[in-house]
PDB file of C-alpha atoms in Angstrom:
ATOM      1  CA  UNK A   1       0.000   0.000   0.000  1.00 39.00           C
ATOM      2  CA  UNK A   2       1.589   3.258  -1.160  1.00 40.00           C
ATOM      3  CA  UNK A   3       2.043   6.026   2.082  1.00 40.00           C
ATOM      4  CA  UNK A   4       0.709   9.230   1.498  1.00 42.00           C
ATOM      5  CA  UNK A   5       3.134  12.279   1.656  1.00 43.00           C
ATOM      6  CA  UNK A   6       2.887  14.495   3.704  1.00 44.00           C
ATOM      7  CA  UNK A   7       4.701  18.530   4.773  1.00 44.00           C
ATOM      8  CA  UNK A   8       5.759  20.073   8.003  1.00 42.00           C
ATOM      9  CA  UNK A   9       2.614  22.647   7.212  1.00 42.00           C
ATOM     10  CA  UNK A  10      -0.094  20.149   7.448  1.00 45.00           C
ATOM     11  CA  UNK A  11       0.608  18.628  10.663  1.00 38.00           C
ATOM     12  CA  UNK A  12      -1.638  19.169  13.302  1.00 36.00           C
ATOM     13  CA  UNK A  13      -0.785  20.261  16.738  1.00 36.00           C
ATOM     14  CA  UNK A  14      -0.145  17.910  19.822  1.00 34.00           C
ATOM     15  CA  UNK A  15      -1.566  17.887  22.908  1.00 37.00           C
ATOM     16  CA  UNK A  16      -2.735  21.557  22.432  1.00 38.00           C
ATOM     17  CA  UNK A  17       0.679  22.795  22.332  1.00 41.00           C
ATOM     18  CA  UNK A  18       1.712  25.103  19.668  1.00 41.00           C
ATOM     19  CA  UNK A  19       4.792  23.913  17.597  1.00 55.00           C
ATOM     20  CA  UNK A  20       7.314  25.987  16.264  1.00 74.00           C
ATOM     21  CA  UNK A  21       8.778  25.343  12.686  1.00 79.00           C
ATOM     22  CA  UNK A  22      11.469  23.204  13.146  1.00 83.00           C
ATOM     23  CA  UNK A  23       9.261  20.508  15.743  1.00 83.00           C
ATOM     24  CA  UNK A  24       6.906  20.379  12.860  1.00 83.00           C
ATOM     25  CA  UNK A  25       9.689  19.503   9.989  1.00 87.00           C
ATOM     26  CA  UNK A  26      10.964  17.043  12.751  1.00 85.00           C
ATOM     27  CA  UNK A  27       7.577  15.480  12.861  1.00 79.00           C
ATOM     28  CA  UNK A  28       7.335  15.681   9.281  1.00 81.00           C
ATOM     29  CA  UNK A  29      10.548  13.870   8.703  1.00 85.00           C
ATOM     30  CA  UNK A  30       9.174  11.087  11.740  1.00 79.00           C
ATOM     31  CA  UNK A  31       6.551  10.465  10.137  1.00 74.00           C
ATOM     32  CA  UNK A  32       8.382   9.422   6.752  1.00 78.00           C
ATOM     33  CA  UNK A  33      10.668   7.226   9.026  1.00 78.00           C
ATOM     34  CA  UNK A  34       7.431   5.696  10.361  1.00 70.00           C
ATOM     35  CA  UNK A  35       5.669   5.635   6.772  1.00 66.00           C
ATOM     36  CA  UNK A  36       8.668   3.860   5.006  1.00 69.00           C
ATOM     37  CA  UNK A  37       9.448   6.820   2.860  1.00 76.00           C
ATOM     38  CA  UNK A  38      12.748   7.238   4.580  1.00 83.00           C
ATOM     39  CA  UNK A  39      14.449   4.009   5.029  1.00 82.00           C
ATOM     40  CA  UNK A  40      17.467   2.862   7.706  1.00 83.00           C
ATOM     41  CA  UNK A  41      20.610   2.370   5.992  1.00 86.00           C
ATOM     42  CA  UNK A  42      20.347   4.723   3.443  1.00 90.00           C
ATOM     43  CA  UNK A  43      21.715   8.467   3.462  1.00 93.00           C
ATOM     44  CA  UNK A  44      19.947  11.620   2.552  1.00 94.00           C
ATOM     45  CA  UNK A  45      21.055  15.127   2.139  1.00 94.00           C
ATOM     46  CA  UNK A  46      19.272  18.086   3.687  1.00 93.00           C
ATOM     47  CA  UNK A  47      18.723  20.273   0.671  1.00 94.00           C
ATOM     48  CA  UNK A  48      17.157  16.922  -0.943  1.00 92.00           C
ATOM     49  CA  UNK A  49      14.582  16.760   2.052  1.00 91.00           C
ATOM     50  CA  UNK A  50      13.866  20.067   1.711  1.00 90.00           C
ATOM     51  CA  UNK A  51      12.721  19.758  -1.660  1.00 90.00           C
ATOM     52  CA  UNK A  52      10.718  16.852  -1.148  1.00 85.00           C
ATOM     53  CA  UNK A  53       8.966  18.042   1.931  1.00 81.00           C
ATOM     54  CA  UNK A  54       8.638  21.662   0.154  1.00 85.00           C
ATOM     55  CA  UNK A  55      10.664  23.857   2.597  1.00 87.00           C
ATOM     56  CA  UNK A  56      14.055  25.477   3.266  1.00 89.00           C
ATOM     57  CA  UNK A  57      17.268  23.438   3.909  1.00 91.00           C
ATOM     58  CA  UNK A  58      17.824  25.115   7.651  1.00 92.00           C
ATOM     59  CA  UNK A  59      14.346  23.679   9.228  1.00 91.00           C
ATOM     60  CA  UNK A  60      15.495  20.430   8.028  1.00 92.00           C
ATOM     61  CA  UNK A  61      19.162  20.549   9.083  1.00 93.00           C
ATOM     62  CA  UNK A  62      18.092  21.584  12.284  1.00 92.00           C
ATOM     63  CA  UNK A  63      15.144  19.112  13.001  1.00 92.00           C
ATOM     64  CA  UNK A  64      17.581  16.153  11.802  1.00 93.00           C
ATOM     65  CA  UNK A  65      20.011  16.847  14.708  1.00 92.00           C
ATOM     66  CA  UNK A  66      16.863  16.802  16.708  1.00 89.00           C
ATOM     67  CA  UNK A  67      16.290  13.334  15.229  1.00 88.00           C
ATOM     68  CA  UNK A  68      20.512  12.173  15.936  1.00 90.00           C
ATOM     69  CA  UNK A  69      20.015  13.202  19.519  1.00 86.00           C
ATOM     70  CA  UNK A  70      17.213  10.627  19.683  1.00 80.00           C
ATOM     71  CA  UNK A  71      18.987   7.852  17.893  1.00 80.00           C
ATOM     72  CA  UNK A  72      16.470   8.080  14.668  1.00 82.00           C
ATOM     73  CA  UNK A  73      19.806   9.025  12.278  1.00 90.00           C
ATOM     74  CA  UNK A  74      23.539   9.547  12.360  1.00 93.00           C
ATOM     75  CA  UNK A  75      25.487  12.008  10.535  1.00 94.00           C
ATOM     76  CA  UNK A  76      27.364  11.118   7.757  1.00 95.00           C
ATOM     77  CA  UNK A  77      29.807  13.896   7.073  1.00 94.00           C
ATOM     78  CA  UNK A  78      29.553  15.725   3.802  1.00 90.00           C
ATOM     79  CA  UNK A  79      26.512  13.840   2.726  1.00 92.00           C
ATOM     80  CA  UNK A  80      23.662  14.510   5.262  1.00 93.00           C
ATOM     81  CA  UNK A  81      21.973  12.086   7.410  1.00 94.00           C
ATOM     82  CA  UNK A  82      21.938   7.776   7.528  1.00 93.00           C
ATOM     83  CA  UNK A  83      18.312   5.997   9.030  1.00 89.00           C
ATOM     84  CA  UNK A  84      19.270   4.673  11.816  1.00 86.00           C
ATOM     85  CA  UNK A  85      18.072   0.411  11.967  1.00 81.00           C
ATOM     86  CA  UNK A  86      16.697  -0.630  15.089  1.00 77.00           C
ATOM     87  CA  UNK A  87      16.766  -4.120  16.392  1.00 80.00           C
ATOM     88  CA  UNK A  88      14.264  -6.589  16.933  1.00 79.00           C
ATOM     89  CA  UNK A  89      15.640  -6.522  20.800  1.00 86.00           C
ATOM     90  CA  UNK A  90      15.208  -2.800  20.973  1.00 84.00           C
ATOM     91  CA  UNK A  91      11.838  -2.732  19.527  1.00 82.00           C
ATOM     92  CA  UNK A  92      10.980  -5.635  22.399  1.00 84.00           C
ATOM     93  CA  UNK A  93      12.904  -3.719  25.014  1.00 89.00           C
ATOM     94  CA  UNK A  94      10.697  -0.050  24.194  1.00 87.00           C
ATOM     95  CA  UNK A  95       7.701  -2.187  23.919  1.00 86.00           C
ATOM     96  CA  UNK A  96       8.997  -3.797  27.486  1.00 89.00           C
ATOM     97  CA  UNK A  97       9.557   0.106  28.827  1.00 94.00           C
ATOM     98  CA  UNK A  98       5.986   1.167  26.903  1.00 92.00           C
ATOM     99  CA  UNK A  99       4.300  -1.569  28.823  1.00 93.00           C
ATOM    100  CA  UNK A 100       5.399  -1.029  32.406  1.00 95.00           C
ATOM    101  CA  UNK A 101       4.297   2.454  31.989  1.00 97.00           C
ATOM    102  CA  UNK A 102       1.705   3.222  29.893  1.00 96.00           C
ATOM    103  CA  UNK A 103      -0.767   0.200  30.813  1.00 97.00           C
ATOM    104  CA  UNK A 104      -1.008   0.721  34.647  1.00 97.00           C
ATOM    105  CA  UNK A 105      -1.190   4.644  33.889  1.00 98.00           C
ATOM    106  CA  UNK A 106      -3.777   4.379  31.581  1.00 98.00           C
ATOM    107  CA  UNK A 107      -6.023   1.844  33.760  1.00 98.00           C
ATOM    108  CA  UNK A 108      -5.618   4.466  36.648  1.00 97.00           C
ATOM    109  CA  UNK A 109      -7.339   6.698  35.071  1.00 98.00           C
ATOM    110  CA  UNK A 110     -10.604   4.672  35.121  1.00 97.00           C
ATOM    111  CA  UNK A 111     -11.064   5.634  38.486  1.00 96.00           C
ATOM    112  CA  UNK A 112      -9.201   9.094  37.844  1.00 96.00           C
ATOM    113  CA  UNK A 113     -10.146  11.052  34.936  1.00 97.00           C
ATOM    114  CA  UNK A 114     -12.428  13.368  34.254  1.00 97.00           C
ATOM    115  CA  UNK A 115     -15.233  11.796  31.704  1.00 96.00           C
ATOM    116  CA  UNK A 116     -15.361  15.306  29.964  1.00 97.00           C
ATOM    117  CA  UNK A 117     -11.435  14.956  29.524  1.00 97.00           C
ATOM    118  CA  UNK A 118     -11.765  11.665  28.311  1.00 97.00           C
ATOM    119  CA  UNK A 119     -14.378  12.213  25.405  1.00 97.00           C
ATOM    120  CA  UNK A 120     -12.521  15.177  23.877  1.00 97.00           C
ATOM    121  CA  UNK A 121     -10.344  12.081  23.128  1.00 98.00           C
ATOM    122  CA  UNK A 122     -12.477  10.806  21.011  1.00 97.00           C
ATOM    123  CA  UNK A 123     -12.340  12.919  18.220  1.00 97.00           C
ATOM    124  CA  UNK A 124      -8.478  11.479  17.728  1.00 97.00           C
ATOM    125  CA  UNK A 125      -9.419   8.176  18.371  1.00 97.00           C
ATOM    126  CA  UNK A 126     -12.114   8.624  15.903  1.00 97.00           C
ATOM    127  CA  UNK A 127      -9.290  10.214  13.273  1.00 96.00           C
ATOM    128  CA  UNK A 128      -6.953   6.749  14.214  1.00 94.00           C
ATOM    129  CA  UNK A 129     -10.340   4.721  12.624  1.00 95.00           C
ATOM    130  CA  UNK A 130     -10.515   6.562   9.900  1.00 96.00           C
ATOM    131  CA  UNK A 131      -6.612   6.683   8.824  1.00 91.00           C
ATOM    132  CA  UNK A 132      -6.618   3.170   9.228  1.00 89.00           C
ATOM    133  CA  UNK A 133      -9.623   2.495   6.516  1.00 90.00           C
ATOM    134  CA  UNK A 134      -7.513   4.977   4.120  1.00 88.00           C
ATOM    135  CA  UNK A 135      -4.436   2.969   4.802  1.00 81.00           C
ATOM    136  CA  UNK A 136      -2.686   6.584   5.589  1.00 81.00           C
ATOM    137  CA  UNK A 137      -0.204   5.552   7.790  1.00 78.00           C
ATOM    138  CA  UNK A 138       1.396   8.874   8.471  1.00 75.00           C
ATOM    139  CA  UNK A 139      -2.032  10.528   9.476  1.00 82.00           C
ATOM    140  CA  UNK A 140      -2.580   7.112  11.714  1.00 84.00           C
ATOM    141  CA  UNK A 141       0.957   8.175  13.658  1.00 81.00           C
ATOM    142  CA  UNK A 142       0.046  11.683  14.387  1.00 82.00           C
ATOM    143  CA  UNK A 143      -3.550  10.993  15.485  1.00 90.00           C
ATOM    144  CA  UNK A 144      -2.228   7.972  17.249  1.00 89.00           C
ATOM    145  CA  UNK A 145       0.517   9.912  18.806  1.00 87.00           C
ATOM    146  CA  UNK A 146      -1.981  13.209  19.839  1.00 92.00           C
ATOM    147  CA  UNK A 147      -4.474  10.281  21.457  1.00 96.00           C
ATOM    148  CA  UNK A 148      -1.896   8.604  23.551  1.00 95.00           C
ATOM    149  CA  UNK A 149      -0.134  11.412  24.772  1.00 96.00           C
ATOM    150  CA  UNK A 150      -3.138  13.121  25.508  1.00 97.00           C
ATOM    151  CA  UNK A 151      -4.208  10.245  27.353  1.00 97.00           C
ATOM    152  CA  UNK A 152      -1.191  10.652  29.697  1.00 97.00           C
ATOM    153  CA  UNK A 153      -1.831  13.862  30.167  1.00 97.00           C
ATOM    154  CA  UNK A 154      -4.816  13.553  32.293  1.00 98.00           C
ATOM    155  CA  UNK A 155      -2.572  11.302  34.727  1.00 97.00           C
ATOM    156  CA  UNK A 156      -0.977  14.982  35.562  1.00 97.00           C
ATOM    157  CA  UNK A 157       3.121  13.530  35.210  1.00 97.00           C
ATOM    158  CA  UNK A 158       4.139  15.496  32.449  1.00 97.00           C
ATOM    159  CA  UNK A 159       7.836  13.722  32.554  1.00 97.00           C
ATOM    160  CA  UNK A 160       5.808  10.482  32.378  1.00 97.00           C
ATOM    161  CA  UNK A 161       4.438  12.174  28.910  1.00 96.00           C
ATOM    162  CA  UNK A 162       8.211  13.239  27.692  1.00 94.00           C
ATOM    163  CA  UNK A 163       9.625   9.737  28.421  1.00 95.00           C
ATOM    164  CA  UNK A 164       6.072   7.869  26.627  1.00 93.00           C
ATOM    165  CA  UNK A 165       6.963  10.621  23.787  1.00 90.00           C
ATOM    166  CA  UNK A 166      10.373   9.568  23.633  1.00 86.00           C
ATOM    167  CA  UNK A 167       9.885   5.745  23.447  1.00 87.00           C
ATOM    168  CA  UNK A 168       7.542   5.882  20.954  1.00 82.00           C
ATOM    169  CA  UNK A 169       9.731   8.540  18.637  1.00 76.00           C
ATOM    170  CA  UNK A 170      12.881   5.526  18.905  1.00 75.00           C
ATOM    171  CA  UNK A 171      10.635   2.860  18.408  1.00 73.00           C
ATOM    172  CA  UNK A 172       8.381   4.239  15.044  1.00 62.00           C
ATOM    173  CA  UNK A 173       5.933   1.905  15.723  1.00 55.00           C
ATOM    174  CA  UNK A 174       7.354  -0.469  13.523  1.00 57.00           C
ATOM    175  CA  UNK A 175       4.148  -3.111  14.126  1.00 55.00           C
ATOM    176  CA  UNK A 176       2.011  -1.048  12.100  1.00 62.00           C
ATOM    177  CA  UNK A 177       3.299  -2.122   8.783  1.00 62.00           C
ATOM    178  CA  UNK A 178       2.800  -5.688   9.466  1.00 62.00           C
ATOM    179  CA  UNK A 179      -0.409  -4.986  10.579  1.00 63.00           C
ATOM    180  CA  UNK A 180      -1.810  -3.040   6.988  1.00 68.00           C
ATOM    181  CA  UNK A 181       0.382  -6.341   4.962  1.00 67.00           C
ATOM    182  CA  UNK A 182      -2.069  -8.668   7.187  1.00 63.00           C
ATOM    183  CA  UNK A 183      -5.446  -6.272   6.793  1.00 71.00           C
ATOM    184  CA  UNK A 184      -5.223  -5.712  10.764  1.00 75.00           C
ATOM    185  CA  UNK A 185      -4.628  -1.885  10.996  1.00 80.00           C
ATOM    186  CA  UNK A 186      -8.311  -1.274  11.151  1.00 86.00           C
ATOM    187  CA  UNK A 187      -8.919  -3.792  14.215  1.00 85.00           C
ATOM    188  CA  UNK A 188      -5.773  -1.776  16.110  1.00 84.00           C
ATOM    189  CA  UNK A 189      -7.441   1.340  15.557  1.00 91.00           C
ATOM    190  CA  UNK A 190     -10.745   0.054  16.586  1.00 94.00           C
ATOM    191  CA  UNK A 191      -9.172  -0.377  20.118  1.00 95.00           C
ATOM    192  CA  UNK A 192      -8.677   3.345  20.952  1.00 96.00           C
ATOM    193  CA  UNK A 193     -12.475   3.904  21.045  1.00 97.00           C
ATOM    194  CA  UNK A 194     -12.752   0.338  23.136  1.00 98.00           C
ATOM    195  CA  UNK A 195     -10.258   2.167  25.414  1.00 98.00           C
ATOM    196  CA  UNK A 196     -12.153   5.277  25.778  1.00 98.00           C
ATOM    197  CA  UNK A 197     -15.830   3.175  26.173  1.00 98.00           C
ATOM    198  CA  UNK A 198     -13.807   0.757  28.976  1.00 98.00           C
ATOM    199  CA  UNK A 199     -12.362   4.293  30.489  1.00 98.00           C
ATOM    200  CA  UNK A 200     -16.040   5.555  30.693  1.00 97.00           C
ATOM    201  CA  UNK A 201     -17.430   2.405  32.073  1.00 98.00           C
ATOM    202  CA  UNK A 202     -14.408   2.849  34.523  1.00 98.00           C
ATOM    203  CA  UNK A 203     -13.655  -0.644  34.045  1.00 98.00           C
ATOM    204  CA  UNK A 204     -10.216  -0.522  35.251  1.00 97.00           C
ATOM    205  CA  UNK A 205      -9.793  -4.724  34.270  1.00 98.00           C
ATOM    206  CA  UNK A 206     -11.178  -3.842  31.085  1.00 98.00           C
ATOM    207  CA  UNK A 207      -8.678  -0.753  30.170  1.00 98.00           C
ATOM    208  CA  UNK A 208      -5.834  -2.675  31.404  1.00 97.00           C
ATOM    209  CA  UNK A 209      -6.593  -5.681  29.002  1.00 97.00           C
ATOM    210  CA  UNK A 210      -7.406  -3.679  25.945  1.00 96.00           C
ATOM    211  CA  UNK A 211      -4.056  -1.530  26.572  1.00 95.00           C
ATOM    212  CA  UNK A 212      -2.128  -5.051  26.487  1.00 93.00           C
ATOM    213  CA  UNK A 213      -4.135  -6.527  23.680  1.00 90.00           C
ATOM    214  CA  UNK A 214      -3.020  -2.758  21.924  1.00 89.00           C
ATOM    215  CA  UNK A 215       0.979  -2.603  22.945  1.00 86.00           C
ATOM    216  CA  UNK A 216       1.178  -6.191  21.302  1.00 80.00           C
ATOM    217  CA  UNK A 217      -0.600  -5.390  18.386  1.00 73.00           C
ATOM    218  CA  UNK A 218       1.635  -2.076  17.299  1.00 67.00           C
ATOM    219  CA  UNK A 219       4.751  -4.380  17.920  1.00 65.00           C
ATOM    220  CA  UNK A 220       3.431  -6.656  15.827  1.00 57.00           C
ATOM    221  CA  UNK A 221       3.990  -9.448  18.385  1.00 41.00           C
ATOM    222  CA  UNK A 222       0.320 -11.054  18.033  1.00 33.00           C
ATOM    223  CA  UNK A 223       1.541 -12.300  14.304  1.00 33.00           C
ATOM    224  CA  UNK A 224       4.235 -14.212  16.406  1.00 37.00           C
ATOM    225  CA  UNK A 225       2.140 -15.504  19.354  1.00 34.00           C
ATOM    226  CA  UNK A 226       4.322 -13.745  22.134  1.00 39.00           C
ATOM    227  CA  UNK A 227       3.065 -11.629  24.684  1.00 38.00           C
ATOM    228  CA  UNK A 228       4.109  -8.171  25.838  1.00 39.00           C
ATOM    229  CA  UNK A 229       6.232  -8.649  28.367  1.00 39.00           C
TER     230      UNK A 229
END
């Protein structure tokens, strides 16, 4: 399935925060990492991103350092950037970190947030759906990435937020590939509205499996029959 391109103009906002330029090239330029259309191994020069994401050279030289200090690419001197490759033990390891964090956090808030809070998630969630039946994985990221974080949020640890942020920037959410090659996408999208229904019901039991039925699915580890850990 070809991914839909995408510039640092047309991404949306997260969590309500406003972006300046170069977070929003950075985004752009994560969200080609996560969409294939920048792939690990290969180099590519600033000026040529530029071009293809239809702005100036400096936004993109600066939001690719961004992406070096958190391990997405390396510099390659006098050519531009290399995509970094990340092992199958670091995807298992952020999925391992993901897990201890964002599944008891989440179930908290059963008993914790505030149901207004929770249904202006919805709207997101409802985006995630919708991406998915396009097959536009880059607008699936950014919604995906606005719900969870938002989610967070309402737990009041904004470091909590920064580290989720971070894991989920090295890992790419590499499972979400596998999951459009096996027509699953959809059902993983599905579960961000059976979060928010089990989060209304404040069905704490019910959050906490969804949320582990969810972190297996974007790492893809339901195709192998292994458990988050």
């Amino acid at each position: 399935m070809p991914a839909q391109r995408t510039s640092a103009t047309d991404l949306p906002t997260l969590a309500g925060q406003k972006r300046n330029y170069r977070e929003r090239v950075a985004d752009a330029l994560r969200a080609a990492l996560i969409a294939g259309e920048l792939r690990p191994g290969e180099v590519y020069s600033a000026p040529t991103l530029a071009a293809r994401f239809g702005v100036s050279a400096t936004p993109v030289r600066e939001a690719m350092l961004d992406l070096v200090r958190e391990g997405l690419v390396d510099t390659v001197p006098n050519k531009g950037f290399r995509v970094t490759a990340v092992s199958e033990k670091q995807l298992d390891e952020y999925t391992h970190i993901r897990s201890l964090i964002e599944i008891p956090t989440t179930a908290g808030l059963a008993t914790t947030a505030d149901p207004v809070a929770l249904e202006a998630l919805r709207p997101a969630a409802q985006e995630i759906v919708t991406a998915a039946a396009a097959g536009d994985l880059i607008a699936y990221v950014e919604a995906d990435i606005r719900f969870h974080l938002g989610l967070l949020a309402l737990a009041g640890n904004d470091h909590l937020v920064e580290v989720v942020g971070d894991l989920r920037k090295r890992s790419r959410l590499y499972g979400l590939q596998t999951l459009v090659e096996a027509d699953r996408l959809e059902d993983s999208a599905q579960e961000h509205l059976e979060i928010l229904d089990a989060l209304a019901a404040r069905d704490e039991d019910a959050v906490r499996a969804v949320m582990t039925r969810h972190l297996g699915h974007v790492r893809g580890l339901w195709a192998a029959g292994r458990p988050v850990h």
